[in-house]
mmCIF file of C-alpha atoms in Angstrom:
data_model
loop_
_atom_site.group_PDB
_atom_site.id
_atom_site.type_symbol
_atom_site.label_atom_id
_atom_site.label_comp_id
_atom_site.label_asym_id
_atom_site.label_seq_id
_atom_site.Cartn_x
_atom_site.Cartn_y
_atom_site.Cartn_z
ATOM 1 C CA MET A 1 104.062 44.401 76.679
ATOM 2 C CA THR A 2 101.353 46.169 74.774
ATOM 3 C CA PHE A 3 99.855 49.506 75.507
ATOM 4 C CA VAL A 4 98.375 52.467 73.790
ATOM 5 C CA LEU A 5 100.062 55.709 74.735
ATOM 6 C CA THR A 6 96.919 57.743 74.320
ATOM 7 C CA ALA A 7 95.277 55.745 77.111
ATOM 8 C CA CYS A 8 98.234 56.285 79.421
ATOM 9 C CA THR A 9 98.122 60.054 79.750
ATOM 10 C CA ILE A 10 97.071 61.841 82.915
ATOM 11 C CA ALA A 11 96.012 65.426 83.543
ATOM 12 C CA SER A 12 98.974 67.720 83.022
ATOM 13 C CA LEU A 13 99.635 70.385 85.618
ATOM 14 C CA PRO A 14 102.280 73.069 85.012
ATOM 15 C CA TYR A 15 104.671 74.194 87.710
ATOM 16 C CA ASP A 16 105.260 77.734 88.919
ATOM 17 C CA ARG A 17 108.680 77.867 90.528
ATOM 18 C CA GLN A 18 108.278 81.309 91.993
ATOM 19 C CA THR A 19 105.010 80.672 93.806
ATOM 20 C CA ALA A 20 105.858 77.083 94.779
ATOM 21 C CA ALA A 21 109.074 78.240 96.517
ATOM 22 C CA ILE A 22 110.615 74.777 96.454
ATOM 23 C CA LYS A 23 114.354 74.680 97.066
ATOM 24 C CA SER A 24 115.063 71.020 97.812
ATOM 25 C CA ILE A 25 113.667 67.940 96.058
ATOM 26 C CA GLY A 26 113.957 64.252 96.879
ATOM 27 C CA VAL A 27 113.980 62.148 93.712
ATOM 28 C CA VAL A 28 112.281 58.855 94.470
ATOM 29 C CA THR A 29 113.493 55.602 92.895
ATOM 30 C CA PRO A 30 111.470 55.436 89.643
ATOM 31 C CA ALA A 31 108.603 52.972 89.701
ATOM 32 C CA ARG A 32 108.300 50.663 86.722
ATOM 33 C CA TRP A 33 105.509 48.663 85.126
ATOM 34 C CA ASP A 34 108.050 46.230 83.695
ATOM 35 C CA ASP A 35 111.749 45.629 83.235
ATOM 36 C CA THR A 36 113.557 46.997 80.166
ATOM 37 C CA GLY A 37 111.927 45.477 77.128
ATOM 38 C CA THR A 38 111.181 45.548 73.439
ATOM 39 C CA PHE A 39 108.006 46.573 71.690
ATOM 40 C CA LEU A 40 107.152 45.791 68.095
ATOM 41 C CA ALA A 41 104.068 47.874 67.408
ATOM 42 C CA THR A 42 102.838 45.824 64.458
ATOM 43 C CA SER A 43 103.756 42.361 63.266
ATOM 44 C CA VAL A 44 102.464 39.558 61.100
ATOM 45 C CA GLY A 45 101.282 37.664 64.181
ATOM 46 C CA GLY A 46 99.274 40.631 65.391
ATOM 47 C CA SER A 47 96.868 40.202 62.481
ATOM 48 C CA PHE A 48 96.126 36.503 63.153
ATOM 49 C CA GLY A 49 94.192 36.281 66.384
ATOM 50 C CA LEU A 50 95.164 34.176 69.363
ATOM 51 C CA ILE A 51 97.710 31.921 67.666
ATOM 52 C CA GLY A 52 99.474 34.909 66.159
ATOM 53 C CA ALA A 53 99.467 36.655 69.520
ATOM 54 C CA LEU A 54 101.015 33.639 71.241
ATOM 55 C CA VAL A 55 103.765 33.444 68.651
ATOM 56 C CA ASP A 56 104.388 37.162 69.060
ATOM 57 C CA ALA A 57 104.572 36.821 72.846
ATOM 58 C CA ALA A 58 107.243 34.136 72.598
ATOM 59 C CA ILE A 59 109.324 36.197 70.177
ATOM 60 C CA THR A 60 108.982 39.300 72.354
ATOM 61 C CA SER A 61 110.032 37.384 75.438
ATOM 62 C CA SER A 62 113.167 36.214 73.634
ATOM 63 C CA ARG A 63 113.993 39.747 72.464
ATOM 64 C CA ASN A 64 113.471 41.110 75.965
ATOM 65 C CA ALA A 65 115.867 38.577 77.445
ATOM 66 C CA ARG A 66 118.516 39.348 74.821
ATOM 67 C CA LEU A 67 118.254 43.107 75.360
ATOM 68 C CA ARG A 68 118.438 42.741 79.124
ATOM 69 C CA THR A 69 121.534 40.565 78.763
ATOM 70 C CA ILE A 70 123.245 43.269 76.698
ATOM 71 C CA LEU A 71 122.497 45.939 79.294
ATOM 72 C CA ARG A 72 123.740 43.722 82.113
ATOM 73 C CA GLU A 73 126.960 43.027 80.218
ATOM 74 C CA GLN A 74 127.386 46.764 79.511
ATOM 75 C CA GLU A 75 126.688 47.407 83.206
ATOM 76 C CA TYR A 76 123.920 49.885 82.502
ATOM 77 C CA ALA A 77 120.798 50.042 84.660
ATOM 78 C CA PRO A 78 118.371 52.430 82.940
ATOM 79 C CA LEU A 79 116.140 53.318 85.861
ATOM 80 C CA GLY A 80 118.983 53.875 88.298
ATOM 81 C CA ALA A 81 120.524 56.077 85.636
ATOM 82 C CA LEU A 82 117.241 57.973 85.256
ATOM 83 C CA GLN A 83 117.205 58.811 88.954
ATOM 84 C CA ASP A 84 120.851 59.972 88.799
ATOM 85 C CA GLU A 85 120.335 62.046 85.656
ATOM 86 C CA VAL A 86 117.258 63.773 87.074
ATOM 87 C CA ILE A 87 119.184 64.682 90.228
ATOM 88 C CA LYS A 88 122.046 66.034 88.122
ATOM 89 C CA ALA A 89 119.698 68.094 85.958
ATOM 90 C CA LEU A 90 117.829 69.526 88.960
ATOM 91 C CA VAL A 91 121.090 70.535 90.647
ATOM 92 C CA ALA A 92 122.164 72.233 87.396
ATOM 93 C CA ASN A 93 118.910 74.227 87.604
ATOM 94 C CA GLY A 94 119.673 75.442 91.125
ATOM 95 C CA TYR A 95 117.850 72.915 93.299
ATOM 96 C CA VAL A 96 119.214 70.841 96.137
ATOM 97 C CA ALA A 97 118.358 67.312 95.012
ATOM 98 C CA THR A 98 118.929 63.943 96.633
ATOM 99 C CA ALA A 99 117.862 60.362 96.052
ATOM 100 C CA ILE A 100 115.076 58.727 98.049
ATOM 101 C CA ALA A 101 115.115 54.943 97.957
ATOM 102 C CA GLN A 102 111.764 53.289 97.355
ATOM 103 C CA ALA A 103 110.559 49.948 95.976
ATOM 104 C CA ALA A 104 110.371 50.130 92.182
ATOM 105 C CA GLU A 105 107.690 47.473 91.727
ATOM 106 C CA ARG A 106 104.600 49.684 91.783
ATOM 107 C CA ARG A 107 102.338 50.907 89.013
ATOM 108 C CA GLU A 108 101.027 54.150 90.464
ATOM 109 C CA PHE A 109 102.306 57.300 92.064
ATOM 110 C CA LEU A 110 102.981 57.124 95.792
ATOM 111 C CA ASN A 111 99.910 57.848 97.912
ATOM 112 C CA ALA A 112 101.952 58.664 101.005
ATOM 113 C CA SER A 113 105.090 60.724 101.444
ATOM 114 C CA PRO A 114 108.297 58.683 101.326
ATOM 115 C CA ALA A 115 110.716 58.660 104.232
ATOM 116 C CA SER A 116 113.584 61.004 103.551
ATOM 117 C CA PRO A 117 117.073 60.906 105.027
ATOM 118 C CA SER A 118 117.123 64.712 105.276
ATOM 119 C CA PRO A 119 114.561 67.545 105.427
ATOM 120 C CA LEU A 120 113.170 68.322 101.974
ATOM 121 C CA ASP A 121 110.567 70.640 100.473
ATOM 122 C CA ALA A 122 109.155 68.216 97.906
ATOM 123 C CA TYR A 123 109.570 64.815 96.313
ATOM 124 C CA LEU A 124 109.651 63.905 92.621
ATOM 125 C CA ASP A 125 107.792 60.719 91.769
ATOM 126 C CA MET A 126 108.267 58.948 88.413
ATOM 127 C CA VAL A 127 106.331 55.963 87.085
ATOM 128 C CA VAL A 128 107.985 54.439 84.015
ATOM 129 C CA LEU A 129 105.267 52.796 81.961
ATOM 130 C CA ALA A 130 107.724 51.271 79.483
ATOM 131 C CA HIS A 131 111.276 51.632 78.292
ATOM 132 C CA GLY A 132 113.680 49.832 76.021
ATOM 133 C CA TYR A 133 113.664 49.519 72.229
ATOM 134 C CA GLN A 134 110.690 49.685 69.902
ATOM 135 C CA ALA A 135 109.879 49.555 66.206
ATOM 136 C CA VAL A 136 106.632 50.433 64.439
ATOM 137 C CA GLY A 137 106.957 47.460 62.095
ATOM 138 C CA ILE A 138 109.376 45.145 60.381
ATOM 139 C CA GLY A 139 111.953 46.297 57.861
ATOM 140 C CA PRO A 140 114.522 49.047 57.228
ATOM 141 C CA SER A 141 111.785 51.698 57.011
ATOM 142 C CA ALA A 142 110.757 50.881 60.594
ATOM 143 C CA PRO A 143 114.022 50.828 62.526
ATOM 144 C CA TRP A 144 114.435 49.891 66.166
ATOM 145 C CA ARG A 145 114.986 52.932 68.341
ATOM 146 C CA PRO A 146 115.134 53.433 72.112
ATOM 147 C CA PHE A 147 112.001 54.633 73.868
ATOM 148 C CA VAL A 148 110.843 55.748 77.314
ATOM 149 C CA VAL A 149 107.311 56.538 78.487
ATOM 150 C CA LEU A 150 106.781 57.887 81.960
ATOM 151 C CA ARG A 151 104.535 59.881 84.210
ATOM 152 C CA VAL A 152 106.103 62.376 86.593
ATOM 153 C CA ARG A 153 104.775 64.322 89.524
ATOM 154 C CA LEU A 154 106.200 66.788 92.065
ATOM 155 C CA VAL A 155 104.537 66.775 95.487
ATOM 156 C CA ARG A 156 105.129 69.272 98.285
ATOM 157 C CA LEU A 157 105.866 67.498 101.533
ATOM 158 C CA ASN A 158 104.289 69.812 104.097
ATOM 159 C CA ASP A 159 100.771 69.658 102.637
ATOM 160 C CA SER A 160 100.942 66.887 99.967
ATOM 161 C CA ALA A 161 99.974 69.400 97.271
ATOM 162 C CA VAL A 162 100.682 68.165 93.731
ATOM 163 C CA LEU A 163 102.717 70.987 92.167
ATOM 164 C CA MET A 164 103.468 69.489 88.742
ATOM 165 C CA GLN A 165 102.320 66.497 86.790
ATOM 166 C CA ASN A 166 103.005 65.375 83.220
ATOM 167 C CA THR A 167 103.433 62.470 80.817
ATOM 168 C CA ILE A 168 106.627 62.302 78.750
ATOM 169 C CA ALA A 169 107.469 60.027 75.818
ATOM 170 C CA TYR A 170 110.883 59.694 74.168
ATOM 171 C CA ASN A 171 110.411 58.301 70.646
ATOM 172 C CA PRO A 172 106.638 58.504 70.925
ATOM 173 C CA LEU A 173 104.176 56.130 69.315
ATOM 174 C CA ASN A 174 100.567 57.272 68.893
ATOM 175 C CA ALA A 175 101.142 60.090 71.371
ATOM 176 C CA GLY A 176 98.040 62.023 72.386
ATOM 177 C CA ARG A 177 97.849 65.804 72.548
ATOM 178 C CA ASP A 178 98.627 66.020 76.252
ATOM 179 C CA VAL A 179 101.958 64.151 76.058
ATOM 180 C CA ILE A 180 105.309 65.890 76.008
ATOM 181 C CA THR A 181 107.316 64.178 73.284
ATOM 182 C CA ILE A 182 111.026 63.940 72.613
ATOM 183 C CA SER A 183 112.056 63.042 69.098
ATOM 184 C CA ALA A 184 114.439 60.087 68.933
ATOM 185 C CA ASP A 185 118.101 60.672 68.135
ATOM 186 C CA THR A 186 118.477 59.049 64.715
ATOM 187 C CA ASP A 187 122.149 58.253 65.443
ATOM 188 C CA PHE A 188 120.827 55.322 67.460
ATOM 189 C CA GLN A 189 118.652 53.202 65.217
ATOM 190 C CA PHE A 190 118.930 49.682 63.871
ATOM 191 C CA SER A 191 117.271 48.195 60.784
ATOM 192 C CA THR A 192 116.715 44.834 62.465
ATOM 193 C CA PHE A 193 116.798 43.514 65.992
ATOM 194 C CA ASN A 194 119.786 41.359 65.066
ATOM 195 C CA ASP A 195 121.637 44.530 64.026
ATOM 196 C CA LEU A 196 120.884 45.939 67.474
ATOM 197 C CA MET A 197 122.244 42.784 69.111
ATOM 198 C CA ALA A 198 125.395 43.032 66.998
ATOM 199 C CA GLU A 199 126.246 46.460 68.451
ATOM 200 C CA PRO A 200 125.730 46.239 72.195
ATOM 201 C CA ARG A 201 127.678 49.406 73.029
ATOM 202 C CA LYS A 202 125.709 51.484 70.547
ATOM 203 C CA ALA A 203 122.442 49.923 71.707
ATOM 204 C CA THR A 204 123.297 50.841 75.294
ATOM 205 C CA SER A 205 124.352 54.367 74.297
ATOM 206 C CA GLY A 206 121.042 54.823 72.524
ATOM 207 C CA LEU A 207 119.052 53.963 75.629
ATOM 208 C CA LYS A 208 121.396 56.112 77.713
ATOM 209 C CA THR A 209 120.661 59.086 75.418
ATOM 210 C CA ALA A 210 116.924 58.461 75.759
ATOM 211 C CA ILE A 211 117.200 58.429 79.555
ATOM 212 C CA GLU A 212 119.349 61.582 79.629
ATOM 213 C CA GLN A 213 117.010 63.520 77.344
ATOM 214 C CA THR A 214 114.016 62.442 79.416
ATOM 215 C CA ALA A 215 115.726 63.581 82.617
ATOM 216 C CA LYS A 216 116.560 66.990 81.081
ATOM 217 C CA THR A 217 112.945 67.378 80.010
ATOM 218 C CA ILE A 218 111.759 66.732 83.558
ATOM 219 C CA ALA A 219 114.197 69.357 84.823
ATOM 220 C CA THR A 220 112.926 71.836 82.207
ATOM 221 C CA LEU A 221 109.399 71.370 83.560
ATOM 222 C CA LEU A 222 110.715 72.516 86.937
ATOM 223 C CA ARG A 223 112.811 75.482 85.792
ATOM 224 C CA MET B 1 106.471 98.802 72.771
ATOM 225 C CA ILE B 2 103.210 97.107 71.894
ATOM 226 C CA ASP B 3 101.730 98.275 68.634
ATOM 227 C CA GLY B 4 99.053 96.648 66.625
ATOM 228 C CA SER B 5 95.983 95.022 68.074
ATOM 229 C CA ILE B 6 95.878 93.468 71.528
ATOM 230 C CA ARG B 7 93.580 90.478 71.376
ATOM 231 C CA PRO B 8 91.588 89.681 74.522
ATOM 232 C CA LEU B 9 91.767 86.168 75.866
ATOM 233 C CA SER B 10 89.161 84.368 77.942
ATOM 234 C CA ILE B 11 89.146 81.069 79.729
ATOM 235 C CA GLY B 12 87.925 78.194 77.586
ATOM 236 C CA ALA B 13 88.108 80.082 74.265
ATOM 237 C CA PRO B 14 91.296 79.271 72.315
ATOM 238 C CA VAL B 15 92.612 81.930 69.957
ATOM 239 C CA THR B 16 94.685 81.050 66.894
ATOM 240 C CA VAL B 17 96.765 83.741 65.278
ATOM 241 C CA ALA B 18 98.715 83.678 62.029
ATOM 242 C CA ILE B 19 102.009 85.494 62.443
ATOM 243 C CA ASP B 20 102.866 86.541 58.942
ATOM 244 C CA GLU B 21 104.231 89.470 56.927
ATOM 245 C CA THR B 22 101.654 91.773 58.528
ATOM 246 C CA ALA B 23 102.745 90.938 62.088
ATOM 247 C CA SER B 24 104.112 93.606 64.371
ATOM 248 C CA CYS B 25 107.868 93.665 64.707
ATOM 249 C CA TRP B 26 110.036 94.512 67.682
ATOM 250 C CA SER B 27 113.706 95.329 67.685
ATOM 251 C CA SER B 28 115.722 94.673 70.856
ATOM 252 C CA PRO B 29 119.388 94.174 71.757
ATOM 253 C CA ALA B 30 118.807 90.429 71.329
ATOM 254 C CA GLY B 31 117.622 90.906 67.748
ATOM 255 C CA ASN B 32 114.392 91.320 65.817
ATOM 256 C CA SER B 33 111.180 89.531 66.670
ATOM 257 C CA THR B 34 107.707 89.360 65.266
ATOM 258 C CA TYR B 35 105.035 89.240 67.924
ATOM 259 C CA ALA B 36 101.358 89.133 68.775
ATOM 260 C CA ALA B 37 99.949 90.673 71.941
ATOM 261 C CA PHE B 38 97.092 89.473 74.079
ATOM 262 C CA LEU B 39 95.109 90.772 77.044
ATOM 263 C CA LEU B 40 94.801 88.326 79.919
ATOM 264 C CA PRO B 41 91.517 88.184 81.854
ATOM 265 C CA GLU B 42 91.072 89.734 85.269
ATOM 266 C CA THR B 43 89.936 86.784 87.301
ATOM 267 C CA ALA B 44 90.472 85.406 90.784
ATOM 268 C CA ALA B 45 90.140 81.837 89.537
ATOM 269 C CA PRO B 46 93.464 80.084 88.883
ATOM 270 C CA TYR B 47 94.124 79.237 85.261
ATOM 271 C CA VAL B 48 96.720 77.823 82.906
ATOM 272 C CA ILE B 49 98.086 79.616 79.834
ATOM 273 C CA LYS B 50 98.941 77.201 77.003
ATOM 274 C CA VAL B 51 100.818 78.390 73.940
ATOM 275 C CA LEU B 52 101.137 76.066 70.962
ATOM 276 C CA SER B 53 103.128 76.713 67.792
ATOM 277 C CA GLU B 54 102.259 74.236 65.062
ATOM 278 C CA PRO B 55 104.125 73.770 61.784
ATOM 279 C CA VAL B 56 102.867 75.596 58.715
ATOM 280 C CA GLY B 57 104.117 73.483 55.866
ATOM 281 C CA ARG B 58 107.763 72.930 56.735
ATOM 282 C CA THR B 59 108.245 76.078 58.829
ATOM 283 C CA LEU B 60 107.759 76.419 62.553
ATOM 284 C CA PHE B 61 107.424 79.659 64.505
ATOM 285 C CA VAL B 62 109.775 79.550 67.482
ATOM 286 C CA PRO B 63 108.096 81.367 70.375
ATOM 287 C CA ARG B 64 109.103 82.974 73.605
ATOM 288 C CA LEU B 65 106.774 84.749 75.999
ATOM 289 C CA ILE B 66 106.865 88.064 77.797
ATOM 290 C CA LEU B 67 104.265 88.711 80.468
ATOM 291 C CA ARG B 68 103.635 92.266 81.594
ATOM 292 C CA GLY B 69 101.626 93.859 84.340
ATOM 293 C CA ALA B 70 98.925 96.473 83.940
ATOM 294 C CA ASP B 71 101.686 99.080 84.307
ATOM 295 C CA GLY B 72 103.485 97.614 81.277
ATOM 296 C CA GLN B 73 106.417 96.383 83.328
ATOM 297 C CA VAL B 74 107.854 92.963 82.543
ATOM 298 C CA ARG B 75 106.806 90.455 85.196
ATOM 299 C CA ARG B 76 108.057 87.238 83.670
ATOM 300 C CA GLU B 77 109.797 85.906 80.588
ATOM 301 C CA ILE B 78 109.510 82.387 79.257
ATOM 302 C CA PRO B 79 112.450 81.717 76.915
ATOM 303 C CA ARG B 80 112.339 79.539 73.827
ATOM 304 C CA ASP B 81 114.053 76.595 75.496
ATOM 305 C CA MET B 82 111.211 76.169 77.967
ATOM 306 C CA PHE B 83 108.952 75.224 75.070
ATOM 307 C CA LEU B 84 108.791 71.452 74.740
ATOM 308 C CA SER B 85 107.597 69.324 71.865
ATOM 309 C CA ARG B 86 104.178 67.869 71.237
ATOM 310 C CA ASP B 87 105.103 65.816 68.181
ATOM 311 C CA ALA B 88 106.212 68.449 65.629
ATOM 312 C CA ALA B 89 104.703 71.391 67.525
ATOM 313 C CA LEU B 90 106.274 73.497 70.281
ATOM 314 C CA HIS B 91 104.231 73.970 73.432
ATOM 315 C CA VAL B 92 104.432 75.492 76.863
ATOM 316 C CA ALA B 93 101.939 75.569 79.719
ATOM 317 C CA ILE B 94 102.360 78.063 82.570
ATOM 318 C CA ARG B 95 100.158 79.083 85.456
ATOM 319 C CA GLY B 96 98.576 82.506 85.112
ATOM 320 C CA ARG B 97 99.485 85.061 87.777
ATOM 321 C CA HIS B 98 97.113 87.763 88.940
ATOM 322 C CA ASP B 99 99.615 90.604 88.538
ATOM 323 C CA GLU B 100 100.039 89.869 84.815
ATOM 324 C CA ARG B 101 97.768 91.557 82.272
ATOM 325 C CA TYR B 102 99.500 91.260 78.913
ATOM 326 C CA LEU B 103 100.904 88.223 77.140
ATOM 327 C CA ILE B 104 103.295 88.836 74.268
ATOM 328 C CA VAL B 105 104.114 85.862 72.077
ATOM 329 C CA ALA B 106 107.278 86.831 70.223
ATOM 330 C CA SER B 107 109.613 84.965 67.898
ATOM 331 C CA ASP B 108 112.955 84.001 69.349
ATOM 332 C CA PRO B 109 115.511 86.163 67.514
ATOM 333 C CA ALA B 110 118.342 83.606 67.594
ATOM 334 C CA THR B 111 116.802 80.459 66.127
ATOM 335 C CA PRO B 112 115.119 81.302 62.787
ATOM 336 C CA GLY B 113 116.890 79.616 59.919
ATOM 337 C CA ARG B 114 117.930 76.606 61.985
ATOM 338 C CA GLN B 115 116.403 73.227 61.255
ATOM 339 C CA ALA B 116 114.954 70.547 63.480
ATOM 340 C CA THR B 117 113.972 66.988 62.648
ATOM 341 C CA ASN B 118 111.007 65.260 64.231
ATOM 342 C CA VAL B 119 110.631 61.491 64.245
ATOM 343 C CA SER B 120 107.408 59.839 65.353
ATOM 344 C CA GLY B 121 105.543 56.597 64.861
ATOM 345 C CA GLN B 122 101.930 55.699 64.295
ATOM 346 C CA THR B 123 100.007 52.488 63.965
ATOM 347 C CA GLN B 124 96.803 51.772 62.101
ATOM 348 C CA VAL B 125 94.344 48.905 62.173
ATOM 349 C CA ILE B 126 92.613 48.212 58.871
ATOM 350 C CA PRO B 127 89.742 45.710 58.648
ATOM 351 C CA VAL B 128 90.015 43.391 55.643
ATOM 352 C CA ILE B 129 87.000 41.295 54.670
ATOM 353 C CA VAL B 130 87.820 37.888 53.215
ATOM 354 C CA GLY B 131 84.688 35.940 52.407
ATOM 355 C CA ARG B 132 82.717 35.825 55.627
ATOM 356 C CA ALA B 133 85.691 36.557 57.842
ATOM 357 C CA VAL B 134 87.148 39.890 58.874
ATOM 358 C CA PHE B 135 90.849 40.185 59.552
ATOM 359 C CA PHE B 136 92.277 43.207 61.260
ATOM 360 C CA VAL B 137 95.592 44.035 59.652
ATOM 361 C CA HIS B 138 97.941 46.014 61.858
ATOM 362 C CA SER B 139 100.457 48.279 60.183
ATOM 363 C CA GLY B 140 102.880 50.868 61.404
ATOM 364 C CA SER B 141 104.468 53.920 59.850
ATOM 365 C CA ASP B 142 107.552 55.820 60.811
ATOM 366 C CA LYS B 143 107.449 59.532 60.034
ATOM 367 C CA THR B 144 110.517 61.772 59.796
ATOM 368 C CA ALA B 145 110.045 65.445 58.950
ATOM 369 C CA THR B 146 112.443 68.385 58.975
ATOM 370 C CA TYR B 147 111.241 71.867 59.850
ATOM 371 C CA THR B 148 112.883 75.253 59.551
ATOM 372 C CA TYR B 149 112.482 77.619 62.459
ATOM 373 C CA ALA B 150 111.005 80.937 61.372
ATOM 374 C CA HIS B 151 109.669 84.314 62.469
ATOM 375 C CA ASN B 152 106.311 83.449 60.927
ATOM 376 C CA GLY B 153 103.812 80.718 61.629
ATOM 377 C CA LYS B 154 100.702 79.921 63.603
ATOM 378 C CA VAL B 155 100.180 80.043 67.349
ATOM 379 C CA THR B 156 97.208 79.024 69.449
ATOM 380 C CA ILE B 157 96.713 80.402 72.927
ATOM 381 C CA THR B 158 94.373 78.566 75.255
ATOM 382 C CA LEU B 159 93.417 79.497 78.795
ATOM 383 C CA ASP B 160 92.087 76.595 80.853
ATOM 384 C CA PRO B 161 91.027 76.391 84.487
ATOM 385 C CA LEU B 162 93.851 75.062 86.617
ATOM 386 C CA PRO B 163 93.155 71.323 86.984
ATOM 387 C CA VAL B 164 92.695 69.970 90.478
ATOM 388 C CA VAL B 165 95.167 67.139 90.979
ATOM 389 C CA THR B 166 95.295 65.427 94.333
ATOM 390 C CA ARG B 167 97.577 62.751 95.566
#
């Protein structure tokens, strides 16, 4: 999983709650580019061409599997939690909000309105580009911290008008100017990946905090 | 309430203002605030108002917005907690409304003195020439900085045309 955040941003569009007059929002199952994973921004292998890249890919695959095992054992599903937390935050801000089930394996925003179990004014569409744990390098000065990068959009159902659109990054790396960033909670950081593995509850809590903060930020954009 | 200069704003022309010891000051039941006032354009075209407060050294001006009509009445207030982060800066983007003529960017009276920590990461690629070969060495840096919220600082106001985003 490699990406450059600056290439992942989209045009941001602010929301005006008063003029939009939206009262009820369906929160669609977040789409995801990949399952929960790990991202080491720089490594020894990254400086040694194809062979280095292949070695890196194998190590990353192993880390991904280990992290996913932890989350399964802790019974935490990050993207399901994201949908729930967004609904909770929207309700706290005075909206009626419900879940809309949709296939998660897509890389773009929906291009057609999702079917809704009840009448709604708008739907909230999230595309999670990446989430999990990342480090900028190797060593205690580059700890592993949770991260989330997503695009979010609110679309009015009666005319398909896009009312809000943004890119959000928790624990950003190389964030461009048009990205809303959330600074990582330094209570949840690990000097090495093995340290992260040794504390599965804390590792899960760290990702949970990242998801919750991201959900609150989305709700703030719609206040 | 507004004293001092009222700076006109126009679409596509950002204005940066230093809010310092010469800034106007406003006392309200919520507390004291420094502020800068701006005149919004009269235009039928939809536009976005972006307000950015960037750190000056280790201090950061904590803004809130008050938008008033031509009659001086308050039409809208954007509190401090609607400002979100862009790395170490605080930023908000709102849609302009045609019944609003004045934008006041004021310091939030409750937060100065508090501290906030910002953590971010960056990567660099440095070419290293060894003989006839070039290696690209990738390195990363983790940056942690603590800022103190203040009544003074630097704000940039930008008006942009409302982007057209279609599904």
